[in-house]
């Protein structure tokens, strides 16, 4: 909790009001306190990765995308640019293009430029600041499109605006599907398969298995931006929930786990310490970790099996020459 001193001219109530307002501006998911307390109470401490993305986390993620070590963004953009017209043709006409986890956007535009058949665009994200920017940018660039946004958790029930006479096609770039455990990824695709109905499509950015050194550098860069991104979770808990994590006594760790094939990101305590959150105290020993994110990597055949189990055929797979990343078009089985 922020300390109030005699130099604070505003009352505690005003400060709390201000905090509440800024919280609304920075997230549209009010379950952080409950999820953090539940996650810290587990023997294997873990916090869902969606809490990495408040306004500060989203800005740091944008910085990560520019890093030399972080190949996924530039590789996926390269694939989209190289094959945009082919992808657009495979997607077809009279489409509502729904982007999940759009963040600061930019990738949808690569495709929309080539997609006269798209009539409507909806972006969805849990982080309102980049979402608003993405919605505004698409609205301005494509006056012909009906554009809307939904701020919310795509794991829950989302109220999508109604669309009549259009076929929904989901765009899920950024290897965000990799942040799901494999069973959860299957269940998530299945949910969308049911929502989309027969002939529904998903265009998914799927990161591929590769040398573990390339992966570990991508998630632990030399400039420490990825470390700041994951550590922001603790700073966010301090800012929003009045927790007292001492970020000097935690460190970011990214390591590749070969089976089944994922980067695991944890925040590791470097000292014996107590942390207070929501009136409770959590003791940490040196080396004790809070799990904050996994990023699963797939072989092309492995992802086809998973998509198949979820009720999709993989219609097309586009990759870069080095086979670092893939963009996969899934079509709901009849
Ligand atoms: C890995 S980033 C990808 C961003 C962007 N699509 C890209 O390709 O660079 C994941 C995005 O998904 C959003 N996100 C993460 N979990 C979410 C959830 N449960 N519901 C809605 N959005 C979520 C984050 O705010 C972030 O913008």
Short mmCIF file of C-alpha atoms and ligand atoms in Angstrom, two decimals:
data_model
loop_
_atom_site.label_atom_id
_atom_site.label_comp_id
_atom_site.label_asym_id
_atom_site.label_seq_id
_atom_site.Cartn_x
_atom_site.Cartn_y
_atom_site.Cartn_z
CA UNK A 1 0.00 0.00 0.00
CA UNK A 2 1.27 3.48 -0.84
CA UNK A 3 2.23 5.37 2.31
CA UNK A 4 0.32 8.58 3.00
CA UNK A 5 2.52 11.35 4.34
CA UNK A 6 1.75 14.87 5.57
CA UNK A 7 2.73 16.07 2.09
CA UNK A 8 -0.22 14.27 0.53
CA UNK A 9 -2.81 16.97 -0.04
CA UNK A 10 -5.57 14.62 -1.20
CA UNK A 11 -7.43 12.39 1.25
CA UNK A 12 -6.99 8.63 1.34
CA UNK A 13 -10.50 8.29 -0.15
CA UNK A 14 -9.60 10.56 -3.06
CA UNK A 15 -6.44 8.55 -3.65
CA UNK A 16 -8.39 5.29 -3.60
CA UNK A 17 -10.90 6.80 -6.05
CA UNK A 18 -8.05 7.81 -8.29
CA UNK A 19 -6.56 4.32 -8.08
CA UNK A 20 -9.94 2.82 -8.97
CA UNK A 21 -10.24 5.10 -12.01
CA UNK A 22 -6.78 4.29 -13.23
CA UNK A 23 -7.49 0.59 -12.66
CA UNK A 24 -10.50 0.81 -14.97
CA UNK A 25 -8.33 2.52 -17.55
CA UNK A 26 -5.66 -0.10 -17.32
CA UNK A 27 -7.66 -3.33 -17.17
CA UNK A 28 -11.14 -4.65 -17.76
CA UNK A 29 -10.69 -7.73 -15.61
CA UNK A 30 -11.36 -7.18 -11.91
CA UNK A 31 -10.30 -10.64 -10.75
CA UNK A 32 -6.62 -9.79 -10.10
CA UNK A 33 -6.82 -9.78 -6.29
CA UNK A 34 -8.75 -13.08 -6.12
CA UNK A 35 -6.50 -14.80 -8.68
CA UNK A 36 -3.29 -13.50 -7.07
CA UNK A 37 -4.33 -14.68 -3.60
CA UNK A 38 -5.38 -18.07 -4.98
CA UNK A 39 -2.17 -18.37 -7.01
CA UNK A 40 0.13 -17.46 -4.11
CA UNK A 41 -1.70 -19.92 -1.83
CA UNK A 42 -0.88 -22.90 -4.06
CA UNK A 43 2.12 -25.10 -3.23
CA UNK A 44 3.39 -24.47 -6.80
CA UNK A 45 2.76 -20.72 -6.91
CA UNK A 46 1.33 -19.46 -10.20
CA UNK A 47 -0.55 -16.42 -11.50
CA UNK A 48 -2.49 -16.53 -14.84
CA UNK A 49 -0.49 -14.83 -17.58
CA UNK A 50 -3.31 -12.47 -18.57
CA UNK A 51 -2.34 -10.31 -15.57
CA UNK A 52 0.97 -9.49 -17.26
CA UNK A 53 -1.01 -7.14 -19.50
CA UNK A 54 -2.00 -3.88 -17.87
CA UNK A 55 -1.09 -0.62 -19.69
CA UNK A 56 2.54 -0.87 -18.52
CA UNK A 57 2.78 -4.57 -19.42
CA UNK A 58 1.31 -4.00 -22.87
CA UNK A 59 3.79 -1.16 -23.52
CA UNK A 60 6.65 -3.44 -22.45
CA UNK A 61 5.31 -6.21 -24.70
CA UNK A 62 5.44 -3.77 -27.62
CA UNK A 63 9.12 -3.13 -26.76
CA UNK A 64 9.77 -6.88 -26.68
CA UNK A 65 8.37 -7.17 -30.22
CA UNK A 66 11.17 -4.86 -31.43
CA UNK A 67 14.01 -6.80 -29.78
CA UNK A 68 16.58 -8.54 -31.99
CA UNK A 69 16.19 -11.75 -29.95
CA UNK A 70 12.38 -11.79 -30.21
CA UNK A 71 11.96 -13.41 -33.64
CA UNK A 72 8.18 -14.23 -33.42
CA UNK A 73 6.79 -10.77 -34.28
CA UNK A 74 8.97 -9.95 -37.26
CA UNK A 75 8.77 -13.54 -38.55
CA UNK A 76 4.98 -13.68 -38.31
CA UNK A 77 4.66 -10.25 -39.95
CA UNK A 78 7.00 -11.45 -42.72
CA UNK A 79 4.81 -14.52 -43.33
CA UNK A 80 1.63 -12.42 -43.35
CA UNK A 81 3.14 -9.89 -45.78
CA UNK A 82 4.51 -12.57 -48.10
CA UNK A 83 1.19 -14.45 -48.31
CA UNK A 84 -1.46 -11.82 -47.58
CA UNK A 85 -3.34 -12.16 -50.86
CA UNK A 86 -3.26 -15.97 -50.71
CA UNK A 87 -4.49 -15.91 -47.10
CA UNK A 88 -7.23 -13.43 -48.04
CA UNK A 89 -8.32 -15.64 -50.94
CA UNK A 90 -8.43 -18.71 -48.69
CA UNK A 91 -10.54 -16.82 -46.14
CA UNK A 92 -13.06 -15.66 -48.75
CA UNK A 93 -15.83 -13.04 -48.82
CA UNK A 94 -18.45 -11.54 -46.53
CA UNK A 95 -16.38 -12.01 -43.46
CA UNK A 96 -16.38 -10.58 -39.97
CA UNK A 97 -12.71 -10.66 -38.94
CA UNK A 98 -12.42 -11.12 -35.16
CA UNK A 99 -8.96 -10.57 -33.68
CA UNK A 100 -8.33 -12.19 -30.30
CA UNK A 101 -5.68 -10.63 -28.05
CA UNK A 102 -5.16 -7.86 -30.61
CA UNK A 103 -2.92 -5.75 -28.37
CA UNK A 104 -1.41 -2.80 -30.23
CA UNK A 105 -2.43 -4.41 -33.49
CA UNK A 106 -0.84 -3.91 -36.87
CA UNK A 107 -0.98 -7.54 -38.00
CA UNK A 108 -4.65 -7.48 -39.01
CA UNK A 109 -3.96 -4.48 -41.25
CA UNK A 110 -1.43 -6.51 -43.24
CA UNK A 111 -4.32 -8.80 -44.16
CA UNK A 112 -7.18 -6.28 -44.28
CA UNK A 113 -5.26 -4.35 -46.96
CA UNK A 114 -5.76 -7.42 -49.17
CA UNK A 115 -9.24 -8.39 -47.95
CA UNK A 116 -11.98 -6.50 -49.76
CA UNK A 117 -14.17 -9.44 -48.68
CA UNK A 118 -13.94 -8.37 -45.03
CA UNK A 119 -16.99 -6.32 -44.06
CA UNK A 120 -16.49 -6.02 -40.32
CA UNK A 121 -13.59 -6.09 -37.83
CA UNK A 122 -13.80 -6.74 -34.09
CA UNK A 123 -10.75 -6.57 -31.84
CA UNK A 124 -10.76 -8.19 -28.42
CA UNK A 125 -8.22 -7.70 -25.63
CA UNK A 126 -8.03 -7.56 -21.86
CA UNK A 127 -5.80 -4.49 -21.96
CA UNK A 128 -7.89 -1.41 -22.80
CA UNK A 129 -5.15 1.06 -23.71
CA UNK A 130 -3.68 -0.77 -26.73
CA UNK A 131 -7.15 -2.04 -27.65
CA UNK A 132 -8.50 1.52 -28.02
CA UNK A 133 -5.52 2.44 -30.21
CA UNK A 134 -6.01 -0.59 -32.44
CA UNK A 135 -9.73 0.07 -32.86
CA UNK A 136 -9.09 3.73 -33.74
CA UNK A 137 -6.33 2.89 -36.22
CA UNK A 138 -8.44 0.30 -38.08
CA UNK A 139 -11.48 2.59 -38.11
CA UNK A 140 -9.43 5.40 -39.63
CA UNK A 141 -7.65 3.26 -42.20
CA UNK A 142 -10.71 1.36 -43.46
CA UNK A 143 -13.80 3.61 -43.57
CA UNK A 144 -15.57 0.78 -45.51
CA UNK A 145 -15.38 -1.58 -42.50
CA UNK A 146 -17.74 -1.78 -39.57
CA UNK A 147 -15.31 -1.67 -36.63
CA UNK A 148 -15.84 -2.43 -32.95
CA UNK A 149 -13.90 -3.61 -29.92
CA UNK A 150 -14.60 -5.75 -26.89
CA UNK A 151 -12.50 -5.28 -23.77
CA UNK A 152 -12.58 -8.50 -21.80
CA UNK A 153 -11.18 -11.90 -21.01
CA UNK A 154 -11.52 -14.21 -23.99
CA UNK A 155 -11.51 -17.16 -21.62
CA UNK A 156 -14.89 -16.07 -20.28
CA UNK A 157 -18.24 -15.36 -21.87
CA UNK A 158 -17.71 -12.51 -24.31
CA UNK A 159 -20.60 -10.50 -25.68
CA UNK A 160 -19.81 -10.01 -29.33
CA UNK A 161 -21.81 -7.47 -31.31
CA UNK A 162 -24.39 -9.09 -33.62
CA UNK A 163 -23.44 -9.62 -37.25
CA UNK A 164 -25.99 -10.71 -39.80
CA UNK A 165 -25.10 -12.32 -43.09
CA UNK A 166 -21.39 -12.47 -42.31
CA UNK A 167 -19.16 -15.45 -41.68
CA UNK A 168 -16.98 -15.14 -38.58
CA UNK A 169 -13.26 -15.72 -39.03
CA UNK A 170 -11.06 -15.55 -35.96
CA UNK A 171 -7.54 -14.18 -36.13
CA UNK A 172 -5.33 -15.23 -33.22
CA UNK A 173 -1.77 -14.04 -33.94
CA UNK A 174 1.33 -13.53 -31.83
CA UNK A 175 1.71 -17.16 -30.75
CA UNK A 176 -0.75 -16.34 -27.96
CA UNK A 177 -2.22 -19.84 -28.37
CA UNK A 178 1.16 -20.99 -26.99
CA UNK A 179 0.34 -19.38 -23.65
CA UNK A 180 -2.32 -22.06 -23.11
CA UNK A 181 -1.43 -25.44 -21.72
CA UNK A 182 -1.92 -27.96 -24.52
CA UNK A 183 -5.22 -29.31 -23.11
CA UNK A 184 -6.47 -25.76 -22.60
CA UNK A 185 -5.49 -24.82 -26.16
CA UNK A 186 -7.52 -27.77 -27.43
CA UNK A 187 -10.52 -26.77 -25.28
CA UNK A 188 -10.22 -23.12 -26.38
CA UNK A 189 -10.19 -24.06 -30.07
CA UNK A 190 -13.15 -26.36 -29.47
CA UNK A 191 -15.13 -23.53 -27.85
CA UNK A 192 -14.46 -21.32 -30.89
CA UNK A 193 -15.25 -24.22 -33.22
CA UNK A 194 -18.71 -24.38 -31.61
CA UNK A 195 -19.17 -20.60 -31.67
CA UNK A 196 -18.13 -20.31 -35.31
CA UNK A 197 -20.31 -23.16 -36.59
CA UNK A 198 -19.75 -25.24 -39.75
CA UNK A 199 -17.27 -23.69 -42.18
CA UNK A 200 -15.99 -21.26 -39.52
CA UNK A 201 -12.30 -20.45 -39.74
CA UNK A 202 -9.45 -19.53 -37.44
CA UNK A 203 -6.15 -18.06 -38.59
CA UNK A 204 -3.65 -18.81 -35.85
CA UNK A 205 -0.02 -17.79 -35.34
CA UNK A 206 1.75 -20.87 -34.00
CA UNK A 207 5.37 -20.76 -32.88
CA UNK A 208 7.40 -23.81 -33.92
CA UNK A 209 9.89 -26.00 -32.06
CA UNK A 210 13.50 -24.98 -32.53
CA UNK A 211 16.90 -24.80 -30.89
CA UNK A 212 16.40 -24.14 -27.19
CA UNK A 213 19.12 -21.44 -27.15
CA UNK A 214 17.15 -19.33 -29.66
CA UNK A 215 14.04 -19.74 -27.52
CA UNK A 216 15.69 -18.94 -24.20
CA UNK A 217 17.26 -15.77 -25.63
CA UNK A 218 13.91 -14.69 -27.09
CA UNK A 219 12.39 -14.82 -23.60
CA UNK A 220 15.40 -13.46 -21.70
CA UNK A 221 16.93 -10.73 -23.86
CA UNK A 222 20.23 -8.97 -23.26
CA UNK A 223 18.57 -5.60 -22.52
CA UNK A 224 16.32 -7.11 -19.86
CA UNK A 225 13.04 -5.94 -21.42
CA UNK A 226 11.41 -9.37 -21.05
CA UNK A 227 12.51 -9.40 -17.42
CA UNK A 228 10.86 -5.99 -16.89
CA UNK A 229 7.73 -7.28 -18.61
CA UNK A 230 7.30 -10.28 -16.30
CA UNK A 231 8.42 -8.34 -13.20
CA UNK A 232 5.70 -5.80 -14.00
CA UNK A 233 3.24 -8.34 -12.62
CA UNK A 234 4.66 -7.73 -9.13
CA UNK A 235 4.80 -3.94 -9.60
CA UNK A 236 1.23 -4.07 -10.85
CA UNK A 237 0.16 -5.93 -7.69
CA UNK A 238 1.87 -3.20 -5.65
CA UNK A 239 0.22 -0.40 -7.67
CA UNK A 240 -3.27 -1.82 -7.92
CA UNK A 241 -3.67 -4.04 -4.90
CA UNK A 242 -1.39 -2.41 -2.33
CA UNK A 243 0.89 -5.49 -2.20
CA UNK A 244 4.48 -5.00 -1.05
CA UNK A 245 6.56 -7.15 -3.41
CA UNK A 246 10.19 -6.01 -3.31
CA UNK A 247 11.10 -6.41 -6.98
CA UNK A 248 14.80 -6.14 -6.10
CA UNK A 249 14.43 -9.54 -4.45
CA UNK A 250 12.89 -11.41 -7.35
CA UNK A 251 14.47 -12.32 -10.67
CA UNK A 252 13.03 -13.31 -14.05
CA UNK A 253 13.87 -16.84 -15.24
CA UNK A 254 13.06 -18.27 -18.69
CA UNK A 255 13.92 -21.88 -19.44
CA UNK A 256 13.00 -24.36 -22.13
CA UNK A 257 11.29 -27.54 -20.98
CA UNK A 258 11.76 -30.09 -23.76
CA UNK A 259 8.77 -32.25 -22.90
CA UNK A 260 6.25 -31.35 -24.25
CA UNK A 261 8.16 -28.28 -25.50
CA UNK A 262 7.59 -24.94 -23.84
CA UNK A 263 9.33 -21.90 -22.43
CA UNK A 264 8.52 -21.57 -18.76
CA UNK A 265 8.74 -18.13 -17.18
CA UNK A 266 8.97 -17.75 -13.44
CA UNK A 267 9.80 -14.99 -10.97
CA UNK A 268 12.25 -16.43 -8.50
CA UNK A 269 12.73 -15.14 -4.98
CA UNK A 270 16.38 -14.32 -4.29
CA UNK A 271 15.95 -13.96 -0.52
CA UNK A 272 14.07 -15.19 2.52
CA UNK A 273 11.19 -12.73 2.52
CA UNK A 274 7.56 -12.09 3.42
CA UNK A 275 5.15 -10.46 0.97
CA UNK A 276 1.86 -8.93 2.04
CA UNK A 277 -1.15 -8.96 -0.28
CA UNK A 278 -4.76 -8.26 0.63
CA UNK A 279 -4.15 -8.55 4.37
CA UNK A 280 -2.33 -11.89 4.02
CA UNK A 281 1.35 -12.71 4.34
CA UNK A 282 3.17 -15.09 2.01
CA UNK A 283 6.62 -16.36 2.99
CA UNK A 284 9.22 -16.96 0.26
CA UNK A 285 12.49 -18.86 0.58
CA UNK A 286 15.43 -18.18 -1.75
CA UNK A 287 14.82 -20.04 -5.01
CA UNK A 288 11.05 -20.26 -4.55
CA UNK A 289 9.27 -19.33 -7.76
CA UNK A 290 6.01 -17.82 -8.96
CA UNK A 291 5.07 -19.22 -12.35
CA UNK A 292 3.79 -16.43 -14.62
CA UNK A 293 3.75 -17.77 -18.18
CA UNK A 294 4.39 -20.73 -20.44
CA UNK A 295 4.88 -20.41 -24.16
CA UNK A 296 4.25 -23.74 -25.88
CA UNK A 297 6.06 -24.57 -29.10
CA UNK A 298 4.66 -27.03 -31.61
CA UNK A 299 5.77 -29.22 -34.49
CA UNK A 300 3.43 -28.61 -37.44
CA UNK A 301 2.05 -32.18 -37.19
CA UNK A 302 1.56 -31.84 -33.44
CA UNK A 303 -0.58 -28.72 -33.87
CA UNK A 304 -2.58 -30.42 -36.64
CA UNK A 305 -3.43 -33.24 -34.22
CA UNK A 306 -4.47 -30.78 -31.53
CA UNK A 307 -6.61 -28.74 -33.97
CA UNK A 308 -8.09 -31.98 -35.33
CA UNK A 309 -9.13 -33.07 -31.83
CA UNK A 310 -10.78 -29.65 -31.42
CA UNK A 311 -12.87 -30.16 -34.57
CA UNK A 312 -10.78 -28.27 -37.12
CA UNK A 313 -8.99 -29.30 -40.31
CA UNK A 314 -5.74 -27.47 -40.97
CA UNK A 315 -6.48 -26.06 -44.43
CA UNK A 316 -3.15 -24.31 -45.03
CA UNK A 317 0.13 -23.72 -43.21
CA UNK A 318 2.44 -20.86 -44.12
CA UNK A 319 5.94 -20.69 -42.63
CA UNK A 320 9.09 -18.63 -43.03
CA UNK A 321 12.09 -20.18 -44.78
CA UNK A 322 13.87 -21.07 -41.54
CA UNK A 323 10.66 -22.67 -40.21
CA UNK A 324 10.75 -20.60 -37.04
CA UNK A 325 7.04 -19.70 -37.05
CA UNK A 326 3.82 -20.70 -38.76
CA UNK A 327 0.50 -19.10 -39.66
CA UNK A 328 -2.17 -21.77 -39.88
CA UNK A 329 -5.64 -21.59 -41.36
CA UNK A 330 -8.08 -23.89 -39.57
CA UNK A 331 -11.51 -24.72 -40.97
CA UNK A 332 -14.24 -26.20 -38.80
CA UNK A 333 -14.96 -29.80 -39.80
CA UNK A 334 -18.39 -30.31 -41.32
C1 LIG B 1 1.39 -12.31 -26.82
S1 LIG B 1 0.45 -10.83 -26.84
C2 LIG B 1 0.08 -10.72 -28.57
C3 LIG B 1 -0.32 -9.35 -29.00
C4 LIG B 1 -0.58 -9.20 -30.50
N1 LIG B 1 -1.72 -9.99 -30.92
C5 LIG B 1 0.62 -9.64 -31.30
O1 LIG B 1 0.47 -10.54 -32.12
O2 LIG B 1 1.70 -9.06 -31.14
C6 LIG B 1 -1.07 -11.39 -26.13
C7 LIG B 1 -2.21 -10.38 -26.20
O3 LIG B 1 -3.38 -11.03 -25.70
C8 LIG B 1 -3.98 -10.25 -24.67
N2 LIG B 1 -4.54 -11.21 -23.71
C9 LIG B 1 -3.85 -12.08 -22.94
N3 LIG B 1 -4.69 -12.85 -22.23
C10 LIG B 1 -5.95 -12.44 -22.56
C11 LIG B 1 -7.25 -12.86 -22.17
N4 LIG B 1 -7.41 -13.86 -21.30
N5 LIG B 1 -8.32 -12.24 -22.72
C12 LIG B 1 -8.15 -11.24 -23.63
N6 LIG B 1 -6.94 -10.80 -24.03
C13 LIG B 1 -5.84 -11.39 -23.52
C14 LIG B 1 -2.87 -9.40 -24.10
O4 LIG B 1 -3.35 -8.21 -23.52
C15 LIG B 1 -2.00 -9.15 -25.33
O5 LIG B 1 -2.41 -8.01 -26.04
#
